[in-house]
Amino acid sequence: MKSKLASLLIAPSILSADFSCLAKEVAEVEEAGADWLHLDVMDGHFVPNLTFGAGLVSTLRPLTQLPLDCHLMVSRPEQWISAFAEAGADRITVHAEATVHLDRLLHQIRDAGCKVGVSLNPATPVSAIEEVLDSVDLVLVMSVNPGFGGQKFIEGALSKVEQLVRLKGRRKYLIQIDGGIQVSNVAKCRAAGVDCVVAGTAVFAQKDRKKALQELRTAAQSSGRMIK
Ligand code: DX5
Ligand code: ZN
């Protein structure tokens, strides 16, 4: 059997979208071939910025078929899981740094009927989540300090991706990377083992979203990564 180039999942982050016409922005990236819609929830406490809550998720839910990938950059995420699940989140990713009882929180997400993600800030080692890798569908490696779009990619994220690939064994979790993703660095993310990239400015700051997504996919293919 011929091996095929593995396809990259792209999750545009609405953080860089034009909120005055959000429905149109979302329709445009869906039409352009995005795989998931990434929703950055910030509470002004865990990160130095404020965005939106579950209300926006329920507003977007009927407007798109795309899986809603909610990245909770909030303190005490425990108190918000049911609200996001009820609002229509498909995936909920929480930060290992944001809770004392990570194992319990991940099960709370699963019990609420959502795919389970755990995220690491740039200063947090992979060892912080080794004990919970059996309980997750996705690991999100932050390649910027969370809080803002348009920041510079932190190279150290790549070695964490490689560690997560080595640790995976028979587990099926996806590896996602978030922050500073551009056409110029997507191939090395892919080569390290990333399955899904979050792209804010790389998609929403471009006029032609279809072209932006296509350029990311083409650049990723130059890593030559094959389906195993
Ligand atoms: C940063 C957010 C990111 C952000 C990425 O805290 O988690 O999802 O939107 O934006 P870019 O792709 O512009 O770095
Ligand atoms: Zn994010």
PDB file of C-alpha atoms and ligand atoms in Angstrom:
ATOM      1  CA  MET A   1       0.000   0.000   0.000  1.00  0.00           C
ATOM      2  CA  LYS A   2       1.227   3.478  -0.850  1.00  0.00           C
ATOM      3  CA  SER A   3       1.704   5.769   2.160  1.00  0.00           C
ATOM      4  CA  LYS A   4      -0.136   9.069   1.999  1.00  0.00           C
ATOM      5  CA  LEU A   5       0.905  12.483   3.243  1.00  0.00           C
ATOM      6  CA  ALA A   6      -0.807  12.952   6.598  1.00  0.00           C
ATOM      7  CA  SER A   7      -3.167  15.914   6.580  1.00  0.00           C
ATOM      8  CA  LEU A   8      -2.806  18.755   9.036  1.00  0.00           C
ATOM      9  CA  LEU A   9      -5.712  19.917  11.178  1.00  0.00           C
ATOM     10  CA  ILE A  10      -6.050  23.707  11.273  1.00  0.00           C
ATOM     11  CA  ALA A  11      -8.018  25.491  13.990  1.00  0.00           C
ATOM     12  CA  PRO A  12      -8.338  29.221  13.265  1.00  0.00           C
ATOM     13  CA  SER A  13      -8.610  31.265  16.472  1.00  0.00           C
ATOM     14  CA  ILE A  14     -11.324  33.916  16.410  1.00  0.00           C
ATOM     15  CA  LEU A  15      -9.198  36.045  18.744  1.00  0.00           C
ATOM     16  CA  SER A  16      -7.870  37.759  15.619  1.00  0.00           C
ATOM     17  CA  ALA A  17     -11.216  37.907  13.799  1.00  0.00           C
ATOM     18  CA  ASP A  18     -13.292  41.046  13.253  1.00  0.00           C
ATOM     19  CA  PHE A  19     -15.878  40.835  16.056  1.00  0.00           C
ATOM     20  CA  SER A  20     -18.131  43.386  14.361  1.00  0.00           C
ATOM     21  CA  CYS A  21     -18.998  40.703  11.799  1.00  0.00           C
ATOM     22  CA  LEU A  22     -18.115  37.499  13.610  1.00  0.00           C
ATOM     23  CA  ALA A  23     -20.765  35.345  11.943  1.00  0.00           C
ATOM     24  CA  LYS A  24     -19.353  36.272   8.531  1.00  0.00           C
ATOM     25  CA  GLU A  25     -15.786  35.660   9.697  1.00  0.00           C
ATOM     26  CA  VAL A  26     -16.691  32.190  10.956  1.00  0.00           C
ATOM     27  CA  ALA A  27     -18.581  31.338   7.761  1.00  0.00           C
ATOM     28  CA  GLU A  28     -15.576  32.415   5.742  1.00  0.00           C
ATOM     29  CA  VAL A  29     -13.079  30.147   7.495  1.00  0.00           C
ATOM     30  CA  GLU A  30     -15.533  27.256   7.419  1.00  0.00           C
ATOM     31  CA  GLU A  31     -15.978  27.729   3.688  1.00  0.00           C
ATOM     32  CA  ALA A  32     -12.200  28.075   3.322  1.00  0.00           C
ATOM     33  CA  GLY A  33     -11.673  24.584   4.758  1.00  0.00           C
ATOM     34  CA  ALA A  34     -10.864  25.089   8.440  1.00  0.00           C
ATOM     35  CA  ASP A  35     -11.095  21.892  10.503  1.00  0.00           C
ATOM     36  CA  TRP A  36     -12.055  23.289  13.922  1.00  0.00           C
ATOM     37  CA  LEU A  37     -12.903  26.710  15.319  1.00  0.00           C
ATOM     38  CA  HIS A  38     -10.603  27.677  18.200  1.00  0.00           C
ATOM     39  CA  LEU A  39     -12.209  29.813  20.919  1.00  0.00           C
ATOM     40  CA  ASP A  40      -9.825  31.524  23.335  1.00  0.00           C
ATOM     41  CA  VAL A  41     -11.538  32.128  26.654  1.00  0.00           C
ATOM     42  CA  MET A  42      -9.611  34.498  28.947  1.00  0.00           C
ATOM     43  CA  ASP A  43     -10.598  35.717  32.404  1.00  0.00           C
ATOM     44  CA  GLY A  44      -8.148  38.559  33.067  1.00  0.00           C
ATOM     45  CA  HIS A  45      -6.767  36.547  35.970  1.00  0.00           C
ATOM     46  CA  PHE A  46      -5.071  33.410  34.656  1.00  0.00           C
ATOM     47  CA  VAL A  47      -3.914  35.544  31.710  1.00  0.00           C
ATOM     48  CA  PRO A  48      -3.654  39.337  31.419  1.00  0.00           C
ATOM     49  CA  ASN A  49      -6.520  39.700  28.966  1.00  0.00           C
ATOM     50  CA  LEU A  50     -10.297  39.315  28.833  1.00  0.00           C
ATOM     51  CA  THR A  51     -12.273  37.829  25.975  1.00  0.00           C
ATOM     52  CA  PHE A  52     -15.639  36.062  26.199  1.00  0.00           C
ATOM     53  CA  GLY A  53     -17.484  33.272  27.962  1.00  0.00           C
ATOM     54  CA  ALA A  54     -19.921  30.459  27.263  1.00  0.00           C
ATOM     55  CA  GLY A  55     -22.512  32.916  25.930  1.00  0.00           C
ATOM     56  CA  LEU A  56     -20.493  33.411  22.776  1.00  0.00           C
ATOM     57  CA  VAL A  57     -20.162  29.652  22.327  1.00  0.00           C
ATOM     58  CA  SER A  58     -23.944  29.267  22.369  1.00  0.00           C
ATOM     59  CA  THR A  59     -24.270  32.146  19.908  1.00  0.00           C
ATOM     60  CA  LEU A  60     -21.825  30.501  17.502  1.00  0.00           C
ATOM     61  CA  ARG A  61     -23.151  26.959  17.915  1.00  0.00           C
ATOM     62  CA  PRO A  62     -26.068  27.224  15.451  1.00  0.00           C
ATOM     63  CA  LEU A  63     -23.983  29.196  12.953  1.00  0.00           C
ATOM     64  CA  THR A  64     -21.377  26.580  12.092  1.00  0.00           C
ATOM     65  CA  GLN A  65     -20.801  22.859  11.648  1.00  0.00           C
ATOM     66  CA  LEU A  66     -17.182  23.217  12.738  1.00  0.00           C
ATOM     67  CA  PRO A  67     -16.195  21.558  16.003  1.00  0.00           C
ATOM     68  CA  LEU A  68     -15.915  24.258  18.679  1.00  0.00           C
ATOM     69  CA  ASP A  69     -12.502  23.908  20.306  1.00  0.00           C
ATOM     70  CA  CYS A  70     -12.640  25.869  23.572  1.00  0.00           C
ATOM     71  CA  HIS A  71      -9.299  26.806  25.113  1.00  0.00           C
ATOM     72  CA  LEU A  72      -9.985  27.896  28.680  1.00  0.00           C
ATOM     73  CA  MET A  73      -7.297  30.283  29.917  1.00  0.00           C
ATOM     74  CA  VAL A  74      -9.080  30.834  33.205  1.00  0.00           C
ATOM     75  CA  SER A  75      -8.428  30.274  36.879  1.00  0.00           C
ATOM     76  CA  ARG A  76     -10.605  27.652  38.565  1.00  0.00           C
ATOM     77  CA  PRO A  77     -11.805  26.127  35.270  1.00  0.00           C
ATOM     78  CA  GLU A  78     -13.848  23.584  37.291  1.00  0.00           C
ATOM     79  CA  GLN A  79     -16.628  26.109  37.698  1.00  0.00           C
ATOM     80  CA  TRP A  80     -17.141  26.629  33.958  1.00  0.00           C
ATOM     81  CA  ILE A  81     -17.109  23.145  32.426  1.00  0.00           C
ATOM     82  CA  SER A  82     -20.861  22.492  32.510  1.00  0.00           C
ATOM     83  CA  ALA A  83     -21.636  25.966  31.111  1.00  0.00           C
ATOM     84  CA  PHE A  84     -19.327  25.434  28.118  1.00  0.00           C
ATOM     85  CA  ALA A  85     -20.595  21.902  27.518  1.00  0.00           C
ATOM     86  CA  GLU A  86     -24.210  23.088  27.612  1.00  0.00           C
ATOM     87  CA  ALA A  87     -23.354  25.978  25.291  1.00  0.00           C
ATOM     88  CA  GLY A  88     -22.216  23.475  22.660  1.00  0.00           C
ATOM     89  CA  ALA A  89     -18.457  23.095  23.074  1.00  0.00           C
ATOM     90  CA  ASP A  90     -17.159  19.948  21.351  1.00  0.00           C
ATOM     91  CA  ARG A  91     -13.724  20.138  22.918  1.00  0.00           C
ATOM     92  CA  ILE A  92     -12.622  21.736  26.153  1.00  0.00           C
ATOM     93  CA  THR A  93      -8.939  22.281  26.876  1.00  0.00           C
ATOM     94  CA  VAL A  94      -7.823  23.393  30.324  1.00  0.00           C
ATOM     95  CA  HIS A  95      -4.430  24.446  31.639  1.00  0.00           C
ATOM     96  CA  ALA A  96      -2.515  22.131  33.943  1.00  0.00           C
ATOM     97  CA  GLU A  97      -1.378  25.264  35.817  1.00  0.00           C
ATOM     98  CA  ALA A  98      -4.928  26.471  36.491  1.00  0.00           C
ATOM     99  CA  THR A  99      -6.073  23.749  38.862  1.00  0.00           C
ATOM    100  CA  VAL A 100      -4.880  21.697  41.817  1.00  0.00           C
ATOM    101  CA  HIS A 101      -7.021  18.674  40.892  1.00  0.00           C
ATOM    102  CA  LEU A 102      -6.208  18.151  37.234  1.00  0.00           C
ATOM    103  CA  ASP A 103      -7.252  14.493  37.103  1.00  0.00           C
ATOM    104  CA  ARG A 104     -10.677  15.285  38.538  1.00  0.00           C
ATOM    105  CA  LEU A 105     -11.124  18.210  36.140  1.00  0.00           C
ATOM    106  CA  LEU A 106     -10.307  16.114  33.070  1.00  0.00           C
ATOM    107  CA  HIS A 107     -12.913  13.550  34.121  1.00  0.00           C
ATOM    108  CA  GLN A 108     -15.391  16.365  34.666  1.00  0.00           C
ATOM    109  CA  ILE A 109     -14.915  17.400  31.018  1.00  0.00           C
ATOM    110  CA  ARG A 110     -15.362  13.801  29.824  1.00  0.00           C
ATOM    111  CA  ASP A 111     -18.497  13.359  31.951  1.00  0.00           C
ATOM    112  CA  ALA A 112     -19.907  16.557  30.448  1.00  0.00           C
ATOM    113  CA  GLY A 113     -19.697  14.874  27.039  1.00  0.00           C
ATOM    114  CA  CYS A 114     -16.786  16.820  25.535  1.00  0.00           C
ATOM    115  CA  LYS A 115     -13.406  15.805  24.146  1.00  0.00           C
ATOM    116  CA  VAL A 116     -10.756  16.387  26.763  1.00  0.00           C
ATOM    117  CA  GLY A 117      -7.700  18.590  26.291  1.00  0.00           C
ATOM    118  CA  VAL A 118      -4.879  19.640  28.600  1.00  0.00           C
ATOM    119  CA  SER A 119      -2.524  22.524  27.938  1.00  0.00           C
ATOM    120  CA  LEU A 120       0.974  23.498  29.044  1.00  0.00           C
ATOM    121  CA  ASN A 121       2.327  27.027  29.324  1.00  0.00           C
ATOM    122  CA  PRO A 122       5.848  27.566  27.955  1.00  0.00           C
ATOM    123  CA  ALA A 123       7.397  27.272  31.448  1.00  0.00           C
ATOM    124  CA  THR A 124       5.595  24.034  32.359  1.00  0.00           C
ATOM    125  CA  PRO A 125       7.368  20.752  31.600  1.00  0.00           C
ATOM    126  CA  VAL A 126       5.682  17.750  29.990  1.00  0.00           C
ATOM    127  CA  SER A 127       6.302  15.816  33.215  1.00  0.00           C
ATOM    128  CA  ALA A 128       3.492  17.889  34.821  1.00  0.00           C
ATOM    129  CA  ILE A 129       0.900  15.971  32.787  1.00  0.00           C
ATOM    130  CA  GLU A 130       2.510  12.544  32.376  1.00  0.00           C
ATOM    131  CA  GLU A 131       0.173  10.983  34.936  1.00  0.00           C
ATOM    132  CA  VAL A 132      -2.966  12.124  33.114  1.00  0.00           C
ATOM    133  CA  LEU A 133      -2.056  11.286  29.526  1.00  0.00           C
ATOM    134  CA  ASP A 134      -4.384   8.266  29.591  1.00  0.00           C
ATOM    135  CA  SER A 135      -7.322  10.607  30.241  1.00  0.00           C
ATOM    136  CA  VAL A 136      -6.924  13.084  27.379  1.00  0.00           C
ATOM    137  CA  ASP A 137      -7.821  13.304  23.697  1.00  0.00           C
ATOM    138  CA  LEU A 138      -5.526  16.238  23.062  1.00  0.00           C
ATOM    139  CA  VAL A 139      -2.443  17.931  24.474  1.00  0.00           C
ATOM    140  CA  LEU A 140      -2.051  21.604  23.657  1.00  0.00           C
ATOM    141  CA  VAL A 141       1.520  22.885  23.774  1.00  0.00           C
ATOM    142  CA  MET A 142       1.599  26.676  24.100  1.00  0.00           C
ATOM    143  CA  SER A 143       4.255  28.204  21.860  1.00  0.00           C
ATOM    144  CA  VAL A 144       3.660  31.700  23.295  1.00  0.00           C
ATOM    145  CA  ASN A 145       2.754  32.873  26.776  1.00  0.00           C
ATOM    146  CA  PRO A 146      -1.033  32.828  26.579  1.00  0.00           C
ATOM    147  CA  GLY A 147      -3.031  36.038  26.538  1.00  0.00           C
ATOM    148  CA  PHE A 148      -2.591  37.682  23.158  1.00  0.00           C
ATOM    149  CA  GLY A 149      -2.508  36.929  19.460  1.00  0.00           C
ATOM    150  CA  GLY A 150       0.360  37.926  17.202  1.00  0.00           C
ATOM    151  CA  GLN A 151       3.270  36.982  19.482  1.00  0.00           C
ATOM    152  CA  LYS A 152       6.566  35.391  18.501  1.00  0.00           C
ATOM    153  CA  PHE A 153       6.827  31.598  18.390  1.00  0.00           C
ATOM    154  CA  ILE A 154       8.856  30.069  21.260  1.00  0.00           C
ATOM    155  CA  GLU A 155      11.107  27.356  19.794  1.00  0.00           C
ATOM    156  CA  GLY A 156      11.260  25.335  23.030  1.00  0.00           C
ATOM    157  CA  ALA A 157       7.709  24.166  22.317  1.00  0.00           C
ATOM    158  CA  LEU A 158       9.051  21.820  19.642  1.00  0.00           C
ATOM    159  CA  SER A 159      11.034  19.652  22.044  1.00  0.00           C
ATOM    160  CA  LYS A 160       7.892  19.265  24.174  1.00  0.00           C
ATOM    161  CA  VAL A 161       6.019  18.083  21.085  1.00  0.00           C
ATOM    162  CA  GLU A 162       8.783  15.527  20.450  1.00  0.00           C
ATOM    163  CA  GLN A 163       8.566  14.311  24.065  1.00  0.00           C
ATOM    164  CA  LEU A 164       4.798  13.911  23.736  1.00  0.00           C
ATOM    165  CA  VAL A 165       5.289  11.845  20.581  1.00  0.00           C
ATOM    166  CA  ARG A 166       7.767   9.604  22.443  1.00  0.00           C
ATOM    167  CA  LEU A 167       5.393   9.205  25.399  1.00  0.00           C
ATOM    168  CA  LYS A 168       2.367   8.442  23.272  1.00  0.00           C
ATOM    169  CA  GLY A 169       2.817   4.680  22.860  1.00  0.00           C
ATOM    170  CA  ARG A 170      -0.603   3.184  22.137  1.00  0.00           C
ATOM    171  CA  ARG A 171      -2.490   6.262  23.266  1.00  0.00           C
ATOM    172  CA  LYS A 172      -4.371   8.239  20.662  1.00  0.00           C
ATOM    173  CA  TYR A 173      -4.118  11.833  21.870  1.00  0.00           C
ATOM    174  CA  LEU A 174      -3.644  14.568  19.320  1.00  0.00           C
ATOM    175  CA  ILE A 175      -0.864  17.112  19.750  1.00  0.00           C
ATOM    176  CA  GLN A 176      -1.903  20.710  19.154  1.00  0.00           C
ATOM    177  CA  ILE A 177       0.322  23.795  19.130  1.00  0.00           C
ATOM    178  CA  ASP A 178      -0.863  27.351  19.739  1.00  0.00           C
ATOM    179  CA  GLY A 179       0.866  30.694  19.318  1.00  0.00           C
ATOM    180  CA  GLY A 180       2.952  32.343  16.647  1.00  0.00           C
ATOM    181  CA  ILE A 181       2.136  29.793  13.950  1.00  0.00           C
ATOM    182  CA  GLN A 182       3.035  31.039  10.489  1.00  0.00           C
ATOM    183  CA  VAL A 183       3.738  29.614   7.043  1.00  0.00           C
ATOM    184  CA  SER A 184       7.442  29.893   7.947  1.00  0.00           C
ATOM    185  CA  ASN A 185       7.311  27.566  10.980  1.00  0.00           C
ATOM    186  CA  VAL A 186       4.437  25.172  10.339  1.00  0.00           C
ATOM    187  CA  ALA A 187       6.692  22.571   8.645  1.00  0.00           C
ATOM    188  CA  LYS A 188       8.962  22.232  11.663  1.00  0.00           C
ATOM    189  CA  CYS A 189       5.910  21.891  13.928  1.00  0.00           C
ATOM    190  CA  ARG A 190       4.672  19.145  11.678  1.00  0.00           C
ATOM    191  CA  ALA A 191       8.049  17.432  11.530  1.00  0.00           C
ATOM    192  CA  ALA A 192       8.192  17.445  15.351  1.00  0.00           C
ATOM    193  CA  GLY A 193       4.827  15.652  15.490  1.00  0.00           C
ATOM    194  CA  VAL A 194       2.093  18.277  15.675  1.00  0.00           C
ATOM    195  CA  ASP A 195      -1.337  17.071  14.470  1.00  0.00           C
ATOM    196  CA  CYS A 196      -3.259  20.337  14.800  1.00  0.00           C
ATOM    197  CA  VAL A 197      -2.159  23.968  14.613  1.00  0.00           C
ATOM    198  CA  VAL A 198      -4.056  26.907  16.059  1.00  0.00           C
ATOM    199  CA  ALA A 199      -3.685  29.914  13.800  1.00  0.00           C
ATOM    200  CA  GLY A 200      -4.983  33.344  14.735  1.00  0.00           C
ATOM    201  CA  THR A 201      -3.241  36.093  12.818  1.00  0.00           C
ATOM    202  CA  ALA A 202      -1.951  33.660  10.173  1.00  0.00           C
ATOM    203  CA  VAL A 203      -5.576  33.184   9.065  1.00  0.00           C
ATOM    204  CA  PHE A 204      -7.724  36.085  10.258  1.00  0.00           C
ATOM    205  CA  ALA A 205      -5.226  38.838   9.485  1.00  0.00           C
ATOM    206  CA  GLN A 206      -5.159  37.668   5.857  1.00  0.00           C
ATOM    207  CA  LYS A 207      -7.774  38.975   3.462  1.00  0.00           C
ATOM    208  CA  ASP A 208      -8.031  35.715   1.551  1.00  0.00           C
ATOM    209  CA  ARG A 209      -8.712  33.017   4.175  1.00  0.00           C
ATOM    210  CA  LYS A 210      -8.784  30.195   1.660  1.00  0.00           C
ATOM    211  CA  LYS A 211      -5.322  31.138   0.440  1.00  0.00           C
ATOM    212  CA  ALA A 212      -4.082  31.489   4.042  1.00  0.00           C
ATOM    213  CA  LEU A 213      -5.240  27.973   4.928  1.00  0.00           C
ATOM    214  CA  GLN A 214      -3.885  26.566   1.688  1.00  0.00           C
ATOM    215  CA  GLU A 215      -0.483  28.133   2.277  1.00  0.00           C
ATOM    216  CA  LEU A 216      -0.301  26.627   5.757  1.00  0.00           C
ATOM    217  CA  ARG A 217      -1.235  23.192   4.385  1.00  0.00           C
ATOM    218  CA  THR A 218       1.267  23.395   1.539  1.00  0.00           C
ATOM    219  CA  ALA A 219       4.040  24.499   3.895  1.00  0.00           C
ATOM    220  CA  ALA A 220       3.165  21.669   6.302  1.00  0.00           C
ATOM    221  CA  GLN A 221       3.416  19.129   3.507  1.00  0.00           C
ATOM    222  CA  SER A 222       7.029  20.072   2.926  1.00  0.00           C
ATOM    223  CA  SER A 223       7.759  18.308   6.232  1.00  0.00           C
ATOM    224  CA  GLY A 224       7.003  15.122   4.283  1.00  0.00           C
ATOM    225  CA  ARG A 225       5.150  13.563   7.231  1.00  0.00           C
ATOM    226  CA  MET A 226       3.331  10.376   6.237  1.00  0.00           C
ATOM    227  CA  ILE A 227       0.306   8.605   7.689  1.00  0.00           C
ATOM    228  CA  LYS A 228       1.586   5.722   9.814  1.00  0.00           C
TER     229      LYS A 228
HETATM  230  C1  DX5 B   1      -2.995  32.970  22.790  1.00  0.00           C
HETATM  231  C2  DX5 B   1      -4.142  32.148  22.257  1.00  0.00           C
HETATM  232  C3  DX5 B   1      -3.990  31.815  20.838  1.00  0.00           C
HETATM  233  C4  DX5 B   1      -3.920  32.983  19.891  1.00  0.00           C
HETATM  234  C5  DX5 B   1      -2.997  32.614  18.787  1.00  0.00           C
HETATM  235  O1  DX5 B   1      -3.107  33.102  24.150  1.00  0.00           O
HETATM  236  O2  DX5 B   1      -4.295  30.944  22.971  1.00  0.00           O
HETATM  237  O3  DX5 B   1      -4.958  30.866  20.404  1.00  0.00           O
HETATM  238  O4  DX5 B   1      -5.153  33.355  19.358  1.00  0.00           O
HETATM  239  O5  DX5 B   1      -2.795  33.727  17.994  1.00  0.00           O
HETATM  240  P1  DX5 B   1      -1.604  33.778  16.934  1.00  0.00           P
HETATM  241  O6  DX5 B   1      -1.807  32.643  15.997  1.00  0.00           O
HETATM  242  O7  DX5 B   1      -1.775  35.125  16.313  1.00  0.00           O
HETATM  243  O8  DX5 B   1      -0.317  33.652  17.723  1.00  0.00           O
HETATM  244 ZN    ZN B   2      -5.657  29.292  22.125  1.00  0.00          ZN
END
